[in-house]
XYZ file of C-alpha atoms in Angstrom:
196
model
C -1.872 15.489 23.279
C -2.608 12.549 20.965
C -2.465 9.629 20.301
C -4.883 9.117 23.189
C -3.978 5.630 24.458
C -0.136 5.870 24.194
C -0.280 9.172 26.099
C -2.499 7.647 28.849
C -5.414 9.983 28.090
C -7.610 6.883 27.657
C -6.878 3.632 29.548
C -5.487 0.818 27.390
C -8.416 -1.384 28.470
C -10.682 0.767 26.270
C -8.706 -0.210 23.151
C -10.972 -3.120 22.121
C -14.177 -1.296 23.056
C -13.216 1.686 20.888
C -12.239 -0.684 18.037
C -15.619 -2.464 18.218
C -17.486 0.861 18.248
C -15.516 2.155 15.241
C -16.102 -1.167 13.438
C -19.864 -0.974 13.999
C -19.936 2.634 12.755
C -17.808 1.717 9.737
C -20.088 -1.206 8.862
C -23.170 0.993 9.221
C -21.697 3.627 6.894
C -20.657 0.963 4.351
C -24.148 -0.538 4.294
C -25.840 2.888 4.198
C -23.670 3.839 1.218
C -24.661 0.717 -0.703
C -21.206 -0.831 -0.475
C -22.633 -4.236 0.423
C -23.595 -4.557 -3.266
C -21.032 -6.488 -5.296
C -22.239 -4.725 -8.464
C -21.548 -1.307 -6.962
C -18.083 -2.361 -5.817
C -17.146 -4.056 -9.089
C -18.410 -0.991 -10.975
C -15.099 0.778 -10.406
C -13.327 -1.896 -12.486
C -15.893 -1.811 -15.281
C -16.285 1.958 -15.400
C -19.977 2.366 -14.572
C -19.740 3.343 -10.873
C -16.839 5.148 -9.208
C -18.402 5.654 -5.772
C -15.818 3.372 -4.142
C -12.891 5.284 -5.635
C -14.382 8.629 -4.645
C -15.297 7.638 -1.085
C -12.002 5.985 -0.230
C -9.863 8.638 -1.958
C -11.811 11.322 -0.090
C -11.368 9.474 3.208
C -7.613 9.168 2.639
C -7.169 12.834 1.683
C -9.299 14.156 4.561
C -7.535 11.849 7.042
C -3.998 12.763 6.041
C -4.771 16.499 5.947
C -6.503 16.241 9.332
C -3.672 14.266 10.930
C -0.950 16.665 9.815
C -3.053 19.728 10.657
C -3.640 18.368 14.167
C 0.107 17.676 14.399
C 0.801 21.278 13.321
C -1.572 22.593 16.015
C 0.026 20.361 18.661
C -2.988 18.127 19.308
C -1.348 15.033 17.834
C 2.199 13.730 17.424
C 2.630 12.049 14.047
C 5.873 10.442 15.224
C 3.905 8.452 17.841
C 1.423 6.956 15.373
C 1.781 3.262 14.608
C 3.136 2.427 11.168
C 2.608 -1.173 10.083
C 5.870 -2.912 9.074
C 6.475 -3.364 5.348
C 7.234 -6.823 3.953
C 7.486 -6.024 0.257
C 6.967 -9.485 -1.281
C 4.005 -10.267 0.957
C 2.466 -6.876 0.167
C 2.853 -7.298 -3.602
C 1.615 -10.900 -3.758
C -1.174 -10.225 -1.252
C -2.227 -7.150 -3.237
C -2.426 -9.174 -6.465
C -4.493 -11.922 -4.790
C -6.738 -9.332 -3.142
C -7.205 -7.479 -6.451
C -8.128 -10.642 -8.356
C -10.557 -11.621 -5.584
C -12.083 -8.140 -5.598
C -12.707 -8.197 -9.356
C -13.902 -11.820 -9.402
C -16.194 -11.632 -6.368
C -17.080 -7.961 -6.240
C -16.220 -7.681 -2.553
C -13.311 -6.833 -0.319
C -13.213 -8.545 3.108
C -14.930 -5.673 4.952
C -17.744 -5.168 2.475
C -18.306 -8.935 2.227
C -18.977 -9.063 5.982
C -21.449 -6.175 5.624
C -23.219 -8.119 2.891
C -23.224 -11.288 5.032
C -24.849 -9.295 7.837
C -27.823 -8.492 5.589
C -28.015 -12.042 4.217
C -26.589 -11.813 0.690
C -25.800 -15.312 -0.604
C -22.921 -14.254 -2.872
C -21.240 -12.709 0.155
C -21.614 -15.968 2.116
C -19.768 -17.777 -0.705
C -17.098 -15.061 -0.767
C -16.569 -15.212 3.022
C -16.434 -19.029 2.863
C -13.663 -18.637 0.277
C -11.820 -16.240 2.592
C -12.064 -18.752 5.454
C -10.782 -21.583 3.262
C -7.896 -19.358 2.145
C -7.062 -18.448 5.764
C -7.136 -22.140 6.744
C -4.882 -23.180 3.849
C -2.473 -20.321 4.526
C -2.207 -21.179 8.229
C -1.738 -24.894 7.576
C 0.914 -24.304 4.900
C 2.552 -21.324 6.622
C 5.962 -23.007 6.870
C 6.074 -23.056 3.058
C 4.828 -19.485 2.712
C 6.959 -18.010 5.518
C 9.972 -17.034 3.338
C 7.631 -15.034 1.084
C 5.595 -13.716 4.031
C 8.717 -12.387 5.793
C 10.568 -11.583 2.555
C 12.139 -8.193 1.902
C 11.433 -6.660 5.317
C 11.773 -2.872 5.046
C 10.819 -1.833 8.586
C 8.101 0.526 9.797
C 8.466 3.015 6.967
C 6.286 5.376 4.976
C 6.759 6.676 1.443
C 7.950 9.958 2.926
C 10.603 8.136 4.991
C 11.693 5.988 2.053
C 12.316 8.866 -0.321
C 13.006 11.649 2.164
C 10.040 13.653 0.904
C 8.489 16.602 2.688
C 5.112 15.349 4.020
C 3.319 18.591 3.122
C 4.327 18.313 -0.526
C 3.234 14.664 -0.566
C -0.164 15.663 0.848
C -0.507 18.445 -1.740
C 0.410 16.138 -4.648
C -1.856 13.385 -3.287
C -4.744 15.875 -3.158
C -4.109 16.923 -6.774
C -3.999 13.243 -7.833
C -7.347 12.671 -6.058
C -8.973 15.615 -7.859
C -7.578 14.391 -11.204
C -8.856 10.859 -10.473
C -12.342 12.240 -9.719
C -12.370 14.190 -12.996
C -11.095 11.177 -14.976
C -13.697 8.923 -13.323
C -16.487 11.272 -14.385
C -15.244 11.292 -17.994
C -15.108 7.465 -18.072
C -18.509 7.066 -16.383
C -20.185 9.287 -18.983
C -18.824 7.118 -21.808
C -19.770 3.750 -20.290
C -23.258 2.268 -20.524
C -25.166 2.784 -17.285
C -25.897 -0.258 -15.169
C -29.034 -0.290 -13.069
C -28.975 -2.415 -9.908
C-alpha cells in the first residue's frame, strides 16, 4: 500500500501541502514541549535536562518499529522509502559544525525557527547566523564542493552497510534507548537543578 505518493494513492501535487501541514504540527509540538527555550535544549549537554534526548530517542524508536511493523503487515514497503544519499565527509564536518552551534547557541535550526516565531531575541541572532552561514557557503561553494561531494557512499543505511538484520538492529536500538534514558536519569539526579 504505502508509501502513499509513489504508489499514486495521493496525487503528487499534495506533496507540498502535506509537508507544510506536517511542519506546522511539528512546530506546534516543539513549542508546546518547551523546545523553543535555548536553556532547555542546551540542558542535555550540561546534564540538567534530558527532555530533548528522551523525546527524539522515543520518536526514532517508535518510528522505526512502526515502519517495520507496517512493512510486516503489508501496509508499507520499506524498499520504496527514500533514503538520503550519504556523503561521509560532508556528514562528519556538518555534524561537527552543527554540534558546536547547538552547544554555543542552544538551538538547532528547527527549534530556532520556533523561537523566532514567538519573538525570542537570541533565536533571531541564531537564525541570522544561519543565514550568514548559508550565504557564505553558497558563495564559496566551488571551494567547498570537493568536501561536500567527498566520499559518496550511495543511498545506504547502516543495515545495508554491514549486512545486518533490521529486526536485530531495531531491538538493539531499543535497548540502547532504554539504557540512555536510565543513564540520563542518574546524571540528572547528580547535577544541580536549573530553573528557567
